[in-house]
Short mmCIF file of C-alpha atoms and ligand atoms in Angstrom, two decimals:
data_model
loop_
_atom_site.label_atom_id
_atom_site.label_comp_id
_atom_site.label_asym_id
_atom_site.label_seq_id
_atom_site.Cartn_x
_atom_site.Cartn_y
_atom_site.Cartn_z
CA MET X 1 3.08 39.02 22.78
CA ALA X 2 2.49 36.63 19.92
CA PHE X 3 5.34 35.79 17.57
CA TYR X 4 5.25 37.29 14.16
CA TYR X 5 7.27 36.08 11.20
CA ASN X 6 8.97 38.88 9.31
CA GLU X 7 8.15 37.63 5.86
CA PRO X 8 4.95 36.61 4.30
CA SER X 9 4.88 32.97 3.46
CA HIS X 10 5.11 32.13 -0.29
CA THR X 11 3.89 29.34 -2.58
CA PHE X 12 5.47 27.66 -5.41
CA SER X 13 3.91 29.82 -8.14
CA GLU X 14 5.73 32.80 -6.71
CA TYR X 15 9.20 31.29 -7.49
CA LEU X 16 11.22 30.47 -10.59
CA LEU X 17 14.52 28.76 -11.23
CA VAL X 18 17.27 30.81 -12.73
CA PRO X 19 19.28 28.50 -15.14
CA GLY X 20 22.81 27.57 -14.32
CA TYR X 21 25.58 26.35 -16.80
CA THR X 22 24.52 23.60 -19.07
CA GLY X 23 27.49 21.40 -20.02
CA PRO X 24 27.84 18.64 -22.61
CA ASP X 25 26.82 15.92 -20.10
CA ASN X 26 23.64 17.74 -19.14
CA ILE X 27 21.20 15.84 -21.11
CA PRO X 28 17.99 14.16 -19.70
CA ALA X 29 19.36 10.60 -20.22
CA ASN X 30 22.21 11.29 -17.92
CA VAL X 31 19.97 12.58 -15.11
CA SER X 32 19.23 10.33 -12.08
CA LEU X 33 16.27 11.04 -10.02
CA LYS X 34 17.02 8.40 -7.38
CA THR X 35 16.35 9.77 -3.87
CA PRO X 36 16.37 8.60 -0.28
CA LEU X 37 12.97 7.75 1.37
CA VAL X 38 14.37 7.22 4.85
CA ARG X 39 16.81 8.42 7.39
CA TYR X 40 20.35 7.36 7.05
CA LYS X 41 23.82 7.98 8.70
CA LYS X 42 26.50 9.97 6.96
CA GLY X 43 28.53 7.59 4.78
CA GLU X 44 25.82 4.86 4.93
CA LYS X 45 23.15 4.15 2.37
CA PRO X 46 19.35 4.69 3.04
CA ALA X 47 17.52 1.36 3.61
CA ILE X 48 14.89 2.52 1.05
CA SER X 49 15.35 4.82 -1.85
CA LEU X 50 12.88 5.77 -4.53
CA ASN X 51 13.92 5.71 -8.30
CA ILE X 52 11.57 8.78 -9.03
CA PRO X 53 10.85 11.42 -6.30
CA MET X 54 7.12 10.80 -6.24
CA VAL X 55 4.90 9.22 -3.69
CA SER X 56 0.99 9.10 -3.61
CA ALA X 57 -1.14 10.72 -1.03
CA VAL X 58 -2.63 8.68 1.71
CA MET X 59 -6.20 9.13 0.37
CA GLN X 60 -9.32 6.98 -0.44
CA SER X 61 -9.57 8.56 -3.87
CA VAL X 62 -5.82 8.16 -4.69
CA SER X 63 -3.93 5.29 -3.10
CA GLY X 64 -5.46 1.81 -3.73
CA ASP X 65 -3.73 -1.30 -4.80
CA ARG X 66 -4.00 -0.68 -8.55
CA LEU X 67 -2.33 2.74 -8.24
CA GLY X 68 0.23 1.12 -5.85
CA ILE X 69 1.15 -1.29 -8.51
CA ALA X 70 1.26 1.16 -11.34
CA LEU X 71 3.32 3.61 -9.35
CA ALA X 72 5.95 1.11 -8.09
CA LYS X 73 6.38 0.07 -11.65
CA GLU X 74 7.39 3.64 -12.62
CA GLY X 75 9.73 3.83 -9.57
CA GLY X 76 7.69 5.75 -6.92
CA MET X 77 5.68 4.48 -3.93
CA ALA X 78 2.07 4.57 -2.90
CA PHE X 79 0.95 4.89 0.60
CA ILE X 80 -2.24 2.82 0.70
CA PHE X 81 -5.04 4.78 2.42
CA GLY X 82 -5.61 4.10 6.13
CA SER X 83 -9.20 5.39 6.40
CA GLN X 84 -10.61 1.78 5.97
CA SER X 85 -10.74 -1.21 8.06
CA ILE X 86 -7.37 -2.92 9.02
CA GLU X 87 -8.23 -5.99 7.04
CA SER X 88 -8.99 -4.36 3.86
CA GLN X 89 -5.91 -2.05 4.03
CA ALA X 90 -3.66 -5.11 4.66
CA ALA X 91 -5.38 -6.90 1.84
CA MET X 92 -4.49 -3.93 -0.45
CA VAL X 93 -0.91 -4.01 0.79
CA ALA X 94 -0.74 -7.76 0.13
CA LYS X 95 -1.99 -7.31 -3.44
CA VAL X 96 0.72 -5.01 -4.25
CA LYS X 97 3.33 -7.23 -2.66
CA ASN X 98 2.05 -10.37 -4.33
CA HIS X 99 1.77 -8.84 -7.70
CA LYS X 100 4.30 -10.80 -9.79
CA ALA X 101 5.31 -8.52 -12.79
CA GLY X 102 3.98 -10.23 -15.76
CA PHE X 103 1.91 -12.84 -13.73
CA VAL X 104 -1.71 -12.15 -13.71
CA VAL X 105 -4.31 -13.98 -11.56
CA SER X 106 -6.99 -14.82 -14.04
CA ASP X 107 -10.06 -12.84 -13.69
CA SER X 108 -12.30 -14.44 -16.36
CA ASN X 109 -13.06 -18.05 -15.38
CA VAL X 110 -15.80 -20.54 -16.24
CA THR X 111 -16.45 -24.16 -15.63
CA PRO X 112 -16.52 -26.77 -18.56
CA ASP X 113 -20.30 -26.88 -18.56
CA THR X 114 -20.84 -23.12 -18.91
CA LYS X 115 -22.87 -22.21 -21.97
CA LEU X 116 -21.23 -20.27 -24.86
CA HIS X 117 -23.70 -17.30 -24.55
CA ASP X 118 -22.64 -16.78 -20.95
CA VAL X 119 -19.00 -16.80 -21.99
CA ILE X 120 -19.65 -14.12 -24.71
CA ALA X 121 -21.45 -12.02 -22.07
CA LEU X 122 -18.50 -12.41 -19.79
CA ILE X 123 -16.24 -11.34 -22.54
CA GLU X 124 -18.22 -8.20 -23.26
CA ARG X 125 -18.34 -7.33 -19.60
CA THR X 126 -14.52 -7.70 -18.90
CA GLY X 127 -13.11 -6.98 -22.28
CA HIS X 128 -10.76 -10.06 -21.84
CA SER X 129 -10.78 -12.67 -24.53
CA THR X 130 -8.78 -15.36 -22.80
CA ILE X 131 -10.89 -17.56 -20.50
CA ALA X 132 -9.61 -20.00 -18.00
CA VAL X 133 -11.68 -23.15 -17.72
CA THR X 134 -11.37 -24.55 -14.11
CA ASP X 135 -13.36 -27.34 -12.45
CA ASP X 136 -15.09 -24.93 -10.20
CA GLY X 137 -14.90 -21.71 -12.21
CA THR X 138 -12.51 -20.04 -9.68
CA PRO X 139 -9.11 -18.46 -10.58
CA ASN X 140 -7.18 -21.12 -8.73
CA GLY X 141 -9.39 -24.17 -9.46
CA GLU X 142 -8.15 -27.30 -11.26
CA LEU X 143 -7.14 -26.25 -14.83
CA MET X 144 -9.48 -28.05 -17.48
CA GLY X 145 -8.64 -25.98 -20.50
CA ILE X 146 -8.50 -22.51 -22.06
CA LEU X 147 -10.93 -20.91 -24.17
CA THR X 148 -10.06 -18.09 -26.61
CA SER X 149 -11.87 -16.25 -29.50
CA ARG X 150 -10.12 -18.65 -31.95
CA ASP X 151 -11.95 -21.61 -30.47
CA TYR X 152 -15.57 -20.66 -31.45
CA ARG X 153 -17.52 -18.84 -34.21
CA VAL X 154 -20.42 -17.02 -32.95
CA SER X 155 -22.27 -16.85 -36.30
CA ARG X 156 -22.25 -20.60 -36.61
CA MET X 157 -23.43 -21.35 -33.12
CA THR X 158 -26.74 -21.16 -31.12
CA GLY X 159 -24.88 -20.17 -27.90
CA ASP X 160 -26.25 -23.17 -25.99
CA GLU X 161 -23.14 -25.19 -26.66
CA ILE X 162 -21.02 -25.85 -23.59
CA VAL X 163 -17.40 -24.73 -23.18
CA GLY X 164 -15.94 -28.11 -22.54
CA ASP X 165 -16.69 -29.15 -26.08
CA TYR X 166 -14.78 -26.13 -27.73
CA MET X 167 -11.91 -25.20 -25.31
CA THR X 168 -8.33 -26.35 -25.86
CA PRO X 169 -8.19 -29.10 -23.15
CA ARG X 170 -5.61 -29.41 -20.52
CA GLU X 171 -3.82 -32.27 -22.28
CA LYS X 172 -3.24 -30.22 -25.31
CA LEU X 173 -2.01 -27.17 -23.46
CA ILE X 174 1.51 -26.12 -22.80
CA VAL X 175 1.78 -24.86 -19.20
CA GLY X 176 4.48 -23.58 -16.81
CA GLY X 177 5.00 -25.56 -13.59
CA PRO X 178 5.40 -24.16 -9.90
CA ASN X 179 8.87 -22.94 -10.49
CA THR X 180 8.19 -20.83 -13.44
CA THR X 181 9.99 -17.42 -13.64
CA LEU X 182 9.27 -14.67 -15.91
CA SER X 183 12.12 -15.61 -18.22
CA SER X 184 11.34 -19.25 -18.38
CA ALA X 185 7.71 -18.27 -19.07
CA ASN X 186 8.91 -16.04 -21.81
CA ASP X 187 11.09 -18.83 -23.34
CA LEU X 188 7.89 -21.04 -23.47
CA ILE X 189 5.88 -18.43 -25.06
CA TRP X 190 8.34 -17.76 -27.77
CA GLU X 191 9.26 -21.34 -28.42
CA ASN X 192 5.66 -22.45 -28.81
CA LYS X 193 4.35 -19.26 -30.34
CA LEU X 194 1.81 -18.86 -27.61
CA ASN X 195 -0.24 -15.71 -26.64
CA THR X 196 -0.96 -16.98 -23.15
CA LEU X 197 0.91 -19.29 -20.87
CA PRO X 198 -1.02 -20.81 -17.88
CA VAL X 199 0.97 -21.46 -14.81
CA VAL X 200 -0.06 -24.24 -12.50
CA ASP X 201 0.97 -25.67 -9.07
CA GLU X 202 1.92 -29.43 -8.26
CA LYS X 203 -1.73 -30.30 -8.29
CA ASN X 204 -2.53 -28.69 -11.61
CA HIS X 205 -4.36 -25.81 -9.93
CA LEU X 206 -4.18 -22.69 -11.91
CA GLN X 207 -2.01 -19.97 -10.41
CA TYR X 208 -1.47 -17.31 -13.06
CA LEU X 209 -1.60 -16.47 -16.63
CA VAL X 210 1.40 -14.91 -18.35
CA PHE X 211 0.66 -12.90 -21.47
CA ARG X 212 2.99 -12.29 -24.34
CA LYS X 213 2.19 -8.62 -24.29
CA ASP X 214 2.83 -8.31 -20.41
CA TYR X 215 6.28 -9.76 -20.85
CA ASP X 216 7.10 -6.96 -23.33
CA SER X 217 5.53 -4.38 -21.02
CA HIS X 218 7.70 -5.60 -18.16
CA LYS X 219 10.73 -4.54 -20.10
CA GLU X 220 9.17 -1.01 -20.58
CA HIS X 221 9.45 -0.39 -16.76
CA PRO X 222 13.27 -0.01 -16.14
CA ASN X 223 12.66 2.10 -13.02
CA GLU X 224 10.62 -0.50 -11.23
CA LEU X 225 10.95 -0.19 -7.50
CA LEU X 226 11.63 -3.72 -6.17
CA ASP X 227 12.62 -5.31 -2.88
CA GLU X 228 15.33 -8.09 -2.68
CA GLU X 229 12.77 -10.64 -3.54
CA LYS X 230 11.78 -8.74 -6.67
CA ARG X 231 8.45 -7.66 -5.23
CA LEU X 232 7.11 -4.21 -5.64
CA LEU X 233 7.54 -1.76 -2.82
CA VAL X 234 4.52 -0.25 -1.11
CA GLY X 235 3.85 1.92 1.90
CA ALA X 236 0.69 2.47 3.98
CA GLY X 237 -0.83 5.26 6.00
CA ILE X 238 -1.47 4.77 9.76
CA ASN X 239 -2.86 6.99 12.49
CA SER X 240 -1.91 7.73 16.03
CA ARG X 241 -4.98 5.82 17.39
CA ASP X 242 -5.17 2.27 16.31
CA TYR X 243 -1.49 1.65 15.43
CA ALA X 244 -1.06 -1.18 17.88
CA GLU X 245 -3.58 -3.28 16.01
CA ARG X 246 -3.03 -1.76 12.47
CA VAL X 247 0.74 -1.97 12.28
CA PRO X 248 1.06 -5.72 12.97
CA ALA X 249 -1.47 -6.51 10.22
CA LEU X 250 0.39 -4.35 7.73
CA VAL X 251 3.75 -5.80 8.59
CA LYS X 252 2.27 -9.26 8.06
CA ALA X 253 0.92 -8.15 4.67
CA GLY X 254 4.53 -7.16 3.80
CA VAL X 255 4.29 -3.33 3.94
CA ASP X 256 7.78 -1.73 3.39
CA CYS X 257 7.12 1.65 5.13
CA VAL X 258 4.32 3.39 6.94
CA VAL X 259 3.60 7.05 7.59
CA ILE X 260 1.46 8.66 10.38
CA ASP X 261 -1.10 10.51 8.28
CA SER X 262 -2.34 13.57 10.22
CA SER X 263 -3.29 17.05 9.14
CA GLU X 264 -1.15 18.38 11.97
CA GLY X 265 1.82 16.42 13.12
CA TYR X 266 3.66 18.41 15.81
CA SER X 267 2.03 16.49 18.57
CA VAL X 268 2.59 14.19 21.51
CA TRP X 269 0.50 11.56 19.63
CA GLN X 270 2.91 11.33 16.85
CA ALA X 271 5.97 11.00 19.19
CA GLU X 272 4.20 8.05 20.95
CA THR X 273 3.28 6.25 17.80
CA ILE X 274 6.93 6.43 16.45
CA LYS X 275 8.22 5.21 19.90
CA TRP X 276 5.87 2.22 19.90
CA ILE X 277 6.86 1.27 16.40
CA HIS X 278 10.56 1.47 17.12
CA GLU X 279 10.11 -0.52 20.12
CA ASN X 280 7.91 -3.30 18.59
CA TYR X 281 9.04 -3.31 14.96
CA ALA X 282 12.62 -2.01 14.92
CA ASP X 283 13.00 -2.56 11.20
CA LEU X 284 9.91 -0.89 10.14
CA LYS X 285 10.45 2.70 8.73
CA VAL X 286 8.05 5.25 9.82
CA GLY X 287 7.43 8.74 8.35
CA ALA X 288 5.51 11.49 10.39
CA GLY X 289 3.99 14.79 9.77
CA ASN X 290 2.60 17.17 8.68
CA ILE X 291 4.62 20.08 9.92
CA VAL X 292 5.49 23.49 8.40
CA ASP X 293 8.41 24.87 10.39
CA ALA X 294 11.70 24.15 11.90
CA GLU X 295 10.29 23.61 15.38
CA GLY X 296 7.95 20.96 14.11
CA PHE X 297 10.75 19.23 12.25
CA ARG X 298 12.99 19.16 15.17
CA PHE X 299 10.36 17.65 17.35
CA LEU X 300 9.64 14.87 14.93
CA ALA X 301 13.39 14.33 14.11
CA ASP X 302 14.07 13.86 17.84
CA ALA X 303 11.13 11.61 18.14
CA GLY X 304 12.94 9.29 15.62
CA ALA X 305 10.88 9.83 12.38
CA ASP X 306 12.43 8.22 9.34
CA PHE X 307 11.24 10.91 6.96
CA ILE X 308 9.14 14.03 7.63
CA LYS X 309 6.15 15.45 5.65
CA ILE X 310 5.66 19.17 5.12
CA GLY X 311 2.31 20.92 4.24
CA ILE X 312 -0.67 22.26 6.03
CA GLY X 313 -3.56 23.82 3.99
CA GLY X 314 -2.00 23.74 0.52
CA GLY X 315 -3.75 20.68 -0.77
CA SER X 316 -6.10 21.17 -3.79
CA ILE X 317 -9.14 19.76 -1.98
CA CYS X 318 -8.11 21.31 1.30
CA ILE X 319 -10.13 23.91 3.24
CA THR X 320 -8.08 23.77 6.55
CA ARG X 321 -6.87 27.29 6.21
CA GLU X 322 -10.45 28.65 5.79
CA THR X 323 -11.87 26.47 8.56
CA LYS X 324 -9.18 26.72 11.11
CA GLY X 325 -6.81 29.43 10.04
CA ILE X 326 -3.73 27.32 10.36
CA GLY X 327 -1.09 26.67 7.65
CA ARG X 328 1.78 28.16 5.85
CA GLY X 329 2.64 28.88 2.16
CA GLN X 330 4.09 25.69 0.86
CA ALA X 331 7.38 27.03 -0.63
CA THR X 332 8.19 28.83 2.47
CA ALA X 333 7.56 25.85 4.64
CA VAL X 334 9.80 23.59 2.54
CA ILE X 335 12.68 26.13 2.54
CA ASP X 336 12.52 26.57 6.28
CA VAL X 337 12.21 22.89 7.07
CA ALA X 338 15.18 22.09 4.59
CA LYS X 339 17.36 24.50 6.41
CA ALA X 340 16.45 22.78 9.77
CA ARG X 341 17.09 19.36 8.16
CA ASP X 342 20.65 20.45 7.01
CA GLU X 343 21.38 21.85 10.43
CA TYR X 344 20.30 18.47 11.91
CA TYR X 345 22.47 16.58 9.50
CA LYS X 346 25.55 18.68 10.31
CA GLU X 347 24.79 18.45 14.12
CA THR X 348 24.03 14.62 14.32
CA GLY X 349 25.27 13.03 10.99
CA GLU X 350 21.82 11.86 10.31
CA TYR X 351 20.09 12.77 7.05
CA ILE X 352 16.26 12.86 7.32
CA PRO X 353 14.55 13.09 3.97
CA ILE X 354 11.76 15.59 3.78
CA CYS X 355 8.64 15.37 1.60
CA SER X 356 6.64 18.28 0.15
CA ASP X 357 3.00 17.22 0.47
CA GLY X 358 0.17 18.96 -1.38
CA GLY X 359 -0.35 22.01 -3.41
CA ILE X 360 1.48 20.86 -6.64
CA VAL X 361 -0.35 22.15 -9.58
CA TYR X 362 2.17 22.40 -12.35
CA ASP X 363 4.76 19.69 -12.94
CA TYR X 364 7.47 22.40 -12.57
CA HIS X 365 6.30 22.79 -8.99
CA MET X 366 7.86 19.38 -8.30
CA THR X 367 11.19 20.76 -9.51
CA LEU X 368 11.02 23.74 -7.37
CA ALA X 369 10.05 21.73 -4.30
CA LEU X 370 13.14 19.48 -5.09
CA ALA X 371 15.38 22.49 -5.59
CA MET X 372 14.20 24.01 -2.30
CA GLY X 373 15.42 20.91 -0.58
CA ALA X 374 12.57 18.39 -0.59
CA ASP X 375 13.77 14.80 -1.34
CA PHE X 376 10.47 13.78 -2.72
CA VAL X 377 6.85 14.93 -3.18
CA MET X 378 3.50 13.67 -2.18
CA LEU X 379 0.64 14.14 -4.67
CA GLY X 380 -3.11 13.70 -4.44
CA ARG X 381 -4.83 15.64 -7.28
CA TYR X 382 -2.10 14.63 -9.67
CA PHE X 383 -2.51 10.88 -9.30
CA SER X 384 -6.26 11.05 -8.83
CA ARG X 385 -6.76 11.93 -12.44
CA PHE X 386 -5.29 8.61 -13.74
CA GLU X 387 -7.01 5.55 -14.87
CA GLU X 388 -5.49 3.57 -12.00
CA ALA X 389 -6.91 5.87 -9.19
CA PRO X 390 -9.88 4.46 -7.27
CA GLY X 391 -12.33 7.27 -8.11
CA GLU X 392 -15.10 6.66 -10.52
CA LYS X 393 -14.63 7.83 -14.02
CA LEU X 394 -17.61 9.68 -15.45
CA VAL X 395 -18.74 12.23 -17.98
CA VAL X 396 -19.90 15.59 -16.67
CA ASN X 397 -21.02 18.35 -19.04
CA GLY X 398 -19.38 16.52 -21.97
CA ASN X 399 -15.92 16.19 -20.29
CA THR X 400 -14.43 12.86 -18.89
CA VAL X 401 -13.70 13.45 -15.19
CA LYS X 402 -12.65 11.31 -12.19
CA GLU X 403 -13.88 11.84 -8.70
CA TYR X 404 -11.44 13.18 -6.11
CA TRP X 405 -12.32 13.81 -2.54
CA GLY X 406 -10.45 15.02 0.49
CA GLU X 407 -9.82 12.77 3.53
CA GLY X 408 -11.40 15.59 5.72
CA SER X 409 -14.57 15.67 3.55
CA ALA X 410 -17.90 14.31 4.84
CA ARG X 411 -17.49 11.73 2.08
CA ALA X 412 -14.23 10.19 3.40
CA ARG X 413 -15.01 10.79 7.13
CA ASN X 414 -11.37 10.16 8.19
CA TRP X 415 -11.82 11.20 11.72
CA ALA X 416 -8.53 9.77 12.86
CA ARG X 417 -6.74 12.22 10.61
CA TYR X 418 -8.28 15.34 12.19
CA ASP X 419 -9.53 14.29 15.50
CA LEU X 420 -8.05 15.94 18.67
CA GLY X 421 -9.81 13.72 21.16
CA GLN X 422 -13.50 14.63 20.52
CA GLY X 423 -14.37 11.19 20.35
CA LYS X 424 -13.96 9.29 16.99
CA LYS X 425 -16.04 11.58 14.77
CA LEU X 426 -15.42 14.23 12.13
CA SER X 427 -16.83 17.27 13.89
CA PHE X 428 -16.47 19.66 10.80
CA GLU X 429 -15.29 19.32 7.23
CA GLU X 430 -11.60 20.21 6.28
CA GLY X 431 -11.86 18.93 2.66
CA VAL X 432 -14.10 18.94 -0.28
CA ASP X 433 -15.61 16.48 -2.75
CA SER X 434 -14.68 17.30 -6.41
CA TYR X 435 -14.09 16.34 -9.97
CA VAL X 436 -10.62 16.39 -11.79
CA PRO X 437 -10.15 15.97 -15.48
CA TYR X 438 -9.47 12.44 -16.47
CA ALA X 439 -5.82 12.34 -17.86
CA GLY X 440 -5.36 8.58 -18.96
CA SER X 441 -2.68 6.12 -17.74
CA LEU X 442 -0.22 6.81 -14.85
CA LYS X 443 2.63 5.55 -16.90
CA ASP X 444 2.26 8.04 -19.79
CA ASN X 445 1.68 10.98 -17.52
CA VAL X 446 4.56 10.23 -15.14
CA ALA X 447 6.85 9.67 -18.14
CA MET X 448 6.02 13.27 -19.34
CA THR X 449 6.46 14.81 -15.85
CA ILE X 450 9.75 13.05 -15.38
CA LEU X 451 10.95 14.43 -18.61
CA LYS X 452 9.99 17.91 -17.65
CA ILE X 453 11.85 17.68 -14.32
CA LYS X 454 14.96 16.22 -15.97
CA SER X 455 14.90 18.96 -18.72
CA THR X 456 14.83 21.68 -16.09
CA MET X 457 17.59 19.99 -14.12
CA CYS X 458 19.77 20.07 -17.29
CA ASN X 459 19.04 23.80 -17.60
CA CYS X 460 20.17 24.18 -14.08
CA GLY X 461 23.43 22.07 -14.68
CA ALA X 462 22.25 19.34 -12.19
CA LEU X 463 22.56 15.62 -12.80
CA THR X 464 21.11 14.55 -9.42
CA ILE X 465 18.61 15.87 -7.02
CA SER X 466 21.34 16.61 -4.53
CA GLU X 467 23.28 18.65 -7.09
CA LEU X 468 20.03 20.56 -7.80
CA GLN X 469 19.52 21.30 -4.11
CA GLN X 470 23.02 22.52 -3.71
CA ASN X 471 23.36 24.53 -6.94
CA ALA X 472 19.94 25.76 -7.74
CA LYS X 473 19.30 29.59 -7.96
CA LEU X 474 15.72 30.69 -7.06
CA THR X 475 14.10 33.95 -7.44
CA LEU X 476 10.82 35.29 -6.21
CA VAL X 477 8.77 36.89 -8.91
CA SER X 478 6.55 39.87 -8.86
CA SER X 479 2.74 39.44 -9.47
CA THR X 480 3.23 41.23 -12.91
CA SER X 481 5.92 38.76 -13.93
CA ILE X 482 3.61 35.91 -13.02
CA ILE X 483 1.15 37.18 -15.70
CA GLU X 484 4.01 37.23 -18.12
CA GLY X 485 4.69 33.59 -17.33
CA GLY X 486 1.56 32.21 -19.09
CA ALA X 487 0.69 32.81 -22.70
CA HIS X 488 -0.20 36.50 -22.98
CA ASP X 489 -1.10 39.08 -25.47
CA VAL X 490 -2.17 36.41 -27.87
CA GLN X 491 -5.49 34.56 -28.50
CA VAL X 492 -4.73 30.94 -27.56
CA LYS X 493 -6.54 28.38 -29.78
CA ARG X 494 -6.85 25.65 -27.21
CA ASN X 495 -8.36 27.25 -24.24
CA ASP X 496 -8.25 24.27 -21.84
CA ASN X 497 -5.09 25.34 -20.05
CA THR X 498 -3.77 21.74 -20.18
CA TYR X 499 -0.79 22.49 -22.31
CA ASN X 500 1.25 23.41 -19.25
CA LYS X 501 0.09 20.97 -16.42
P1 IMP Y 1 -2.95 17.74 -3.60
O1 IMP Y 1 -1.77 17.04 -4.21
O2 IMP Y 1 -2.81 19.23 -3.69
O3 IMP Y 1 -4.29 17.27 -4.02
O4 IMP Y 1 -2.92 17.48 -2.02
C1 IMP Y 1 -2.86 16.32 -1.46
C2 IMP Y 1 -2.65 16.32 0.08
O5 IMP Y 1 -3.73 17.11 0.65
C3 IMP Y 1 -2.63 15.04 0.88
O6 IMP Y 1 -1.47 14.28 0.84
C4 IMP Y 1 -2.88 15.51 2.20
O7 IMP Y 1 -1.78 15.98 2.99
C5 IMP Y 1 -3.78 16.71 2.05
N1 IMP Y 1 -5.31 16.32 2.22
C6 IMP Y 1 -5.92 15.21 1.87
N2 IMP Y 1 -7.27 15.34 2.20
C7 IMP Y 1 -7.41 16.51 2.78
C8 IMP Y 1 -8.53 17.22 3.35
O8 IMP Y 1 -9.74 16.74 3.30
N3 IMP Y 1 -8.26 18.36 3.84
C9 IMP Y 1 -7.04 19.00 3.84
N4 IMP Y 1 -5.98 18.34 3.31
C10 IMP Y 1 -6.29 17.16 2.76
#
């Protein structure tokens, strides 16, 4: 006879936190959201921790290099999507790793004989008004000069003039040399009242531009997630098919951590992938999943996974439950797996962080997931709404939206995530293609979310995530009290339902 669970499985919206004692120290400024990313032994420190408990979903419409940079600057980590060629994924990883905070590779470059009307067209296209003039018009050509809007007056010119006659030439420029650091660049900028400092190598080839405004913004990212060489941290998604080729390329590009991305992770293929990575790249950390119960957790824990991802069917773009009839309410899955994780810790002395993946709709769902035992959450829809996400921004019916599509949709065709050996093809869809409301910059949105999480933690008397996990009091709510939870019995003036997301 089949096994039946006694209880129905529940999702986040069916739970609430009941406040605990709030003492004088329980203010948001005192709350730390630092959390382990990978397995560690009792008494030791994890090799990688996150400064905020958020990672981005392994998806084409979420985790490109731009989002990777923006998220690491705020203290989380992106997992660059794997449903692309090995070369392009490795190039994205390298872009995040090579991003030097405050150092920008010049993206508006011309040669000295470029006509001014072409420069003006370039400025209109890019919105950037500082133009590097190099011998061959490339970002790393020999630096000949810099042209800014202060160097020409459109109203007094025909447009046929050439840049070389108007730019500030190299000999009059103050530049940084090969060993320039952000702080020495800043000194030069301030001492010489510059807006932009070009940085060149020994052969006077342009390397970077440092902008005064970027130095200021660097100071605005106190949570930045950096490695020992002060490079941003980044992860990448892999699959259980081409790992022997993909992993070496990702490691070469500097990846900090990989995760096996699969809709269902309780499988022999995941165990084999983890084993291969541990044998060939002993230092590389590998997450695995997704699973939704203690049995799946135990299997991946024994296989050597460094963190384990929970969630089947709860994703906003996911139709797995409708197509295949598999899955489990996300809250119940997290609670069950957290229990198994704690037992494993008691038994072995090894703590394996768990990640709640998918189904986060309201910011408070993240706090619930953490209180239920998750160490961090993986988000797709949440990040897809931001400027830095790869999806196209467009206006639909008068609203600004971004595109967000599932990895199991016909658009992404990520067969490796869903395939069970039918031969490198997506046989049926498990995800949809959609629009989400455009929400602005990652930094502003993450700051607001973090503030909400910290405030709730203060209400619960917790200064750290582990205190929240140990002391939180959670209650299931009836369907009637769920209605009471939103604004009710009043006519809300703003009817877009964005006030609580
Ligand atoms: P969201 O944060 O609710 O949008 O869920 C994102 C998560 O959904 C991802 O991290 C994946 O685990 C999962 N996912 C991504 N694409 C698909 C799909 O096409 N079908 C089912 N699940 C998906």
